[in-house]
XYZ file of C-alpha atoms in Angstrom:
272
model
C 9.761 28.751 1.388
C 11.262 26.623 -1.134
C 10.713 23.846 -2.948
C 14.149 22.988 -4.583
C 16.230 20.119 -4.770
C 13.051 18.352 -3.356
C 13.281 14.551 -3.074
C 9.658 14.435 -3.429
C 7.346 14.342 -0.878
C 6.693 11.938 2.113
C 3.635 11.105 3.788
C 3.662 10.409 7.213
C 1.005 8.813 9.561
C 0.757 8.970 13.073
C 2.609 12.487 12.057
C 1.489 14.540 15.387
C 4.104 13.178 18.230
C 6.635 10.632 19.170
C 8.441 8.632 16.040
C 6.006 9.980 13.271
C 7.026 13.904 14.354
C 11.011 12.888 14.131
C 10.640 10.786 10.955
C 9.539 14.424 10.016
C 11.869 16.928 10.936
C 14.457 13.950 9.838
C 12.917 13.692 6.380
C 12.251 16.840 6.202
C 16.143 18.177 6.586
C 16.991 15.449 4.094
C 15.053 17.486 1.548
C 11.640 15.917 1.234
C 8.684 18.012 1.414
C 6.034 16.716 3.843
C 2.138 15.343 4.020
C 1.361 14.842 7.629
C -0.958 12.875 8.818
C -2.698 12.193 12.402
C -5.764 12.803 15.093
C -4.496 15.985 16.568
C -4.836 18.785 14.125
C -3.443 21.494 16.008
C -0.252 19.628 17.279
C 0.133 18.759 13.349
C -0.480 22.363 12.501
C 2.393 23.640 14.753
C 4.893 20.921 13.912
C 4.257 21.931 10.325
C 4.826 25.564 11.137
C 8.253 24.761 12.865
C 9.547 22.074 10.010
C 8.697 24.638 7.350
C 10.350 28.002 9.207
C 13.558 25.130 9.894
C 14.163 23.308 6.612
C 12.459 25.824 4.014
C 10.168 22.561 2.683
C 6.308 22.511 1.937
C 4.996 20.914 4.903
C 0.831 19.933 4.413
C -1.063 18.693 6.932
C -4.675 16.250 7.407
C -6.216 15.775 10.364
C -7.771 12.637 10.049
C -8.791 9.149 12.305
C -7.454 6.414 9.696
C -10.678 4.186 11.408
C -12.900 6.655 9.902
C -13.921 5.629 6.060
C -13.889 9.292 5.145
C -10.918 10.375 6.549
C -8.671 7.563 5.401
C -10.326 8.210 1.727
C -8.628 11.259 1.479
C -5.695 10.154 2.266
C -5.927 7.075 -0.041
C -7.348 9.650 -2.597
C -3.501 11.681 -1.996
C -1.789 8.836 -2.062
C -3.132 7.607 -5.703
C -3.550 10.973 -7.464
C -0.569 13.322 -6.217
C 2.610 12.281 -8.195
C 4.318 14.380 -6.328
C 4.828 11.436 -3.510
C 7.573 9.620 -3.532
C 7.482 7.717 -0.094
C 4.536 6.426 2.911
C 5.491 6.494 6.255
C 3.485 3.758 7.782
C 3.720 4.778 11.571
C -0.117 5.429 13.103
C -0.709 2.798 15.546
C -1.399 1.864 19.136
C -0.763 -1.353 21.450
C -1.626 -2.587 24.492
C 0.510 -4.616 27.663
C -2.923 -5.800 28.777
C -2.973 -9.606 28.702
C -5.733 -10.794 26.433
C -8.193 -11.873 28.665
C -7.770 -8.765 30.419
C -8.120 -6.931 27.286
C -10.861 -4.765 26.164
C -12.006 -6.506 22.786
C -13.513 -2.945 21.348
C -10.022 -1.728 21.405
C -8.703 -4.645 20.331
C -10.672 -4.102 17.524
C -9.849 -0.724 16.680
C -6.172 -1.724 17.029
C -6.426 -4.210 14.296
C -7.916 -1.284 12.165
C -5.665 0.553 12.566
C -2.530 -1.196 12.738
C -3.336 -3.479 10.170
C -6.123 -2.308 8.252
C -5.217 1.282 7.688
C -1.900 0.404 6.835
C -2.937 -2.078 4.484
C -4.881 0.328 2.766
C -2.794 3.459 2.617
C -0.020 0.835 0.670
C -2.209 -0.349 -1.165
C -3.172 3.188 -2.743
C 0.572 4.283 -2.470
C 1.598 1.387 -4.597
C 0.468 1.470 -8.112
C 1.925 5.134 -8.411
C 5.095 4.190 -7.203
C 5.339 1.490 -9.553
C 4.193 3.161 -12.205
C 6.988 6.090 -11.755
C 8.961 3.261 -10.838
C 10.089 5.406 -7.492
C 8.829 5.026 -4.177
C 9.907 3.748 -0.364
C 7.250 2.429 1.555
C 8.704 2.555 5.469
C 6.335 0.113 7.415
C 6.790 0.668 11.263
C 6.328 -2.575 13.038
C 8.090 -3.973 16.404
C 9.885 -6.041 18.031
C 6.387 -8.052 19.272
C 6.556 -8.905 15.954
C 9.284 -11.888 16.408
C 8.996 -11.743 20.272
C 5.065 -11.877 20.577
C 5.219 -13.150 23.872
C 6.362 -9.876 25.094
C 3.187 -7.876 24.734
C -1.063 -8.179 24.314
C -1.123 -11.141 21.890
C -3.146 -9.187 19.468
C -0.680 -6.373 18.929
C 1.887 -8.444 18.354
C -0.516 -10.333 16.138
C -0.833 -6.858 14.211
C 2.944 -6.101 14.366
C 3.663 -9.544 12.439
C 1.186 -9.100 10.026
C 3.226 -5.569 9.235
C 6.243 -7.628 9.144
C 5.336 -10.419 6.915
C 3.132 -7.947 4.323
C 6.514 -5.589 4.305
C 7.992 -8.826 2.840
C 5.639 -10.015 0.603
C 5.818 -6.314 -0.586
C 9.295 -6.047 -1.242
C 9.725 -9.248 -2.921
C 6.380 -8.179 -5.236
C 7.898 -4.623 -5.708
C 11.767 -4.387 -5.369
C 12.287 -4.996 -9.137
C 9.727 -2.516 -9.985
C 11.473 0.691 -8.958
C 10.093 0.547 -4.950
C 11.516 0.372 -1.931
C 10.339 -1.405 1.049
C 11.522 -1.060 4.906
C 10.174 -3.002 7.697
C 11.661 -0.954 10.934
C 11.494 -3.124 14.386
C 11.535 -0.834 17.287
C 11.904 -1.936 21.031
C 10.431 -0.262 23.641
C 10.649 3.431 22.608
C 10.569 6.852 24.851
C 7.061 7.818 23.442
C 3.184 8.265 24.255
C 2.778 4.982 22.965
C 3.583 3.498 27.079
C 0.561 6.048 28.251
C -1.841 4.750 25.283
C -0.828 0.958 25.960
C -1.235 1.237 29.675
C 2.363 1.304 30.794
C 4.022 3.811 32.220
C 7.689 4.217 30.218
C 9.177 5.305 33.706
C 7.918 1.668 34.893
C 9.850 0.087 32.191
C 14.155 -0.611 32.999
C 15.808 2.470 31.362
C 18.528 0.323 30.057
C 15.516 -1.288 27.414
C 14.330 2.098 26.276
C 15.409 3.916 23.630
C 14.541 7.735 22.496
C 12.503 7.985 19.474
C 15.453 10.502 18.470
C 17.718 7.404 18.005
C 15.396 5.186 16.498
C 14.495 7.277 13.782
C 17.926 7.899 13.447
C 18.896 4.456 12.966
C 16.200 3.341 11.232
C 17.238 5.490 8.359
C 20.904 4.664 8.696
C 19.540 0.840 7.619
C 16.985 2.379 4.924
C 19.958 4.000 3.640
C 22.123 0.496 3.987
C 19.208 -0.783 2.213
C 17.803 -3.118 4.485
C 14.460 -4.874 4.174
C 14.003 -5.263 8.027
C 15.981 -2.780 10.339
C 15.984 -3.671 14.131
C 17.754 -0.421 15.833
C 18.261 -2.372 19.196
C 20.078 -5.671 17.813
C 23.696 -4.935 18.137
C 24.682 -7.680 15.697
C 23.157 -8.498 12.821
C 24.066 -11.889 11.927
C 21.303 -12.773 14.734
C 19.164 -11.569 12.475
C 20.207 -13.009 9.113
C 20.621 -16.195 10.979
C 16.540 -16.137 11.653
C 16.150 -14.994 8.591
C 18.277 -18.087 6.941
C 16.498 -20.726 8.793
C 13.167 -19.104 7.594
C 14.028 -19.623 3.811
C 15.437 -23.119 4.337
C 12.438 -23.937 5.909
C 10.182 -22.581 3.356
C 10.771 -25.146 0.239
C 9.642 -28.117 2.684
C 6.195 -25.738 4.244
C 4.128 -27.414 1.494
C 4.579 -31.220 0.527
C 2.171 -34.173 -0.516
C 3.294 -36.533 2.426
C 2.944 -35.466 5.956
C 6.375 -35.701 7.781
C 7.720 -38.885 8.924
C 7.301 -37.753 12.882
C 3.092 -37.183 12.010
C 2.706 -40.566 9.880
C 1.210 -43.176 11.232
C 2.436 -47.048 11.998
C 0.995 -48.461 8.889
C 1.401 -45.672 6.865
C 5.306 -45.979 7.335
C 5.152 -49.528 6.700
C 3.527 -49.269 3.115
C 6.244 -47.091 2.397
């Protein structure tokens, strides 16, 4: 095993299956050495076995549940001390197709922890030592319930937007300090997630699913374009500037002294 020509090393949550285990053998082939992170410590163990005997990288492993305190200390304690690291896979997560008053609100609850909360944190302890090396990517795996939360359980869409709107709030904070920030919007993807959420993927029309192969694979065809937010499924993407255009003109007139003409009342318009 070798360590050469290294791009550093990555740290990947949510490491043990579906998009986390090809952002690995993808990242790892590119020539980053690996910190992989999930629930399932055997599956981890043998993914890191076969990435290591394929690519020749380090490939580390922790088994941990990001809700428990412990657990997501070590990581945070990796993430803040280990200079090695030079990019955070954001992907653990789960969601639900449940509407919300069907919803269990336990789960509910644990999916805000985890979607948002972990997440939150592990960036939060990735950050400083990026900046401070001024080198990192920080690759923040939302969806497409993000900016279509009608889609899907209110409150993981809720979570998914949160991830969107914190990726850019990070990358206007941290793009001039030496870090990279990504956003990636998947659609429905081939994975366990559909088991986990309560859908089966073979209930879902094949012509809206994509393999987590692809996505992965796209995804870092717009990290490497240098997008902020990469949507795999949108085949053009002057939709998606467009959106993105109306949301900055918007934004100088979000916060006035005077209500809007349309809100004011009779005699308040005739004062003026």
């Amino acid at each position: 095993m070798t360590n050469q020509n290294s791009k550093g090393t990555a740290l990947i949550t949510g490491a043990s299956g579906g998009i986390g285990a090809v952002y690995a053998d993808r990242l790892a082939h590119r020539g980053y050495d690996l910190v992989l992170v999930a629930r399932n410590g055997d599956r981890l163990s043998a993914l890191a076995k076969r990435l290591a005997a394929a690519t020749g990288r380090s490939v580390e492993t922790i088994a941990a549940d990001l809700t428990d305190k412990a657990a997501i200390g070590k990581v945070e304690a990796m993430l803040r001390n280990d200079a090695r690291l030079t990019m955070l896979v954001n992907n653990a997560g789960f969601g639900a197709t449940a509407p919300l008053l069907q919803a269990d609100m336990a789960r509910m609850e644990e999916m805000i922890a985890i979607n948002v909360g972990a997440l939150t944190r592990l960036t939060y302890a990735a950050a400083p030592g990026f900046v401070a090396r001024t080198n990192g990517t920080i690759i923040n795996i939302a969806s497409m319930a993000a900016i279509a939360p009608e889609v899907l359980n209110g409150v993981y869409g809720g979570s998914k937007a949160f991830v969107l709107a914190f990726s850019q709030s990070l990358h206007h904070e941290l793009s001039a300090k030496g870090v990279r920030v990504q956003a990636v919007l998947p659609g429905a993807t081939e994975t366990e997630f559909w088991d986990i959420a309560g859908t089966k993927v073979a209930q879902l029309p094949s012509g809206i699913v994509m393999s987590a192969e692809h996505l992965v694979d796209a995804a870092l065809a717009g990290l490497d374009q240098g997008e902020l937010v990469t949507i795999p499924s949108l085949p053009d993407i002057a939709d998606w500037n467009k959106f993105e255009a109306a949301r900055q003109t918007m934004m100088p007139n979000l916060s006035r002294a005077a209500p809007a003409d349309r809100y004011r009342l009779e005699r308040d318009l005739a004062i003026a």
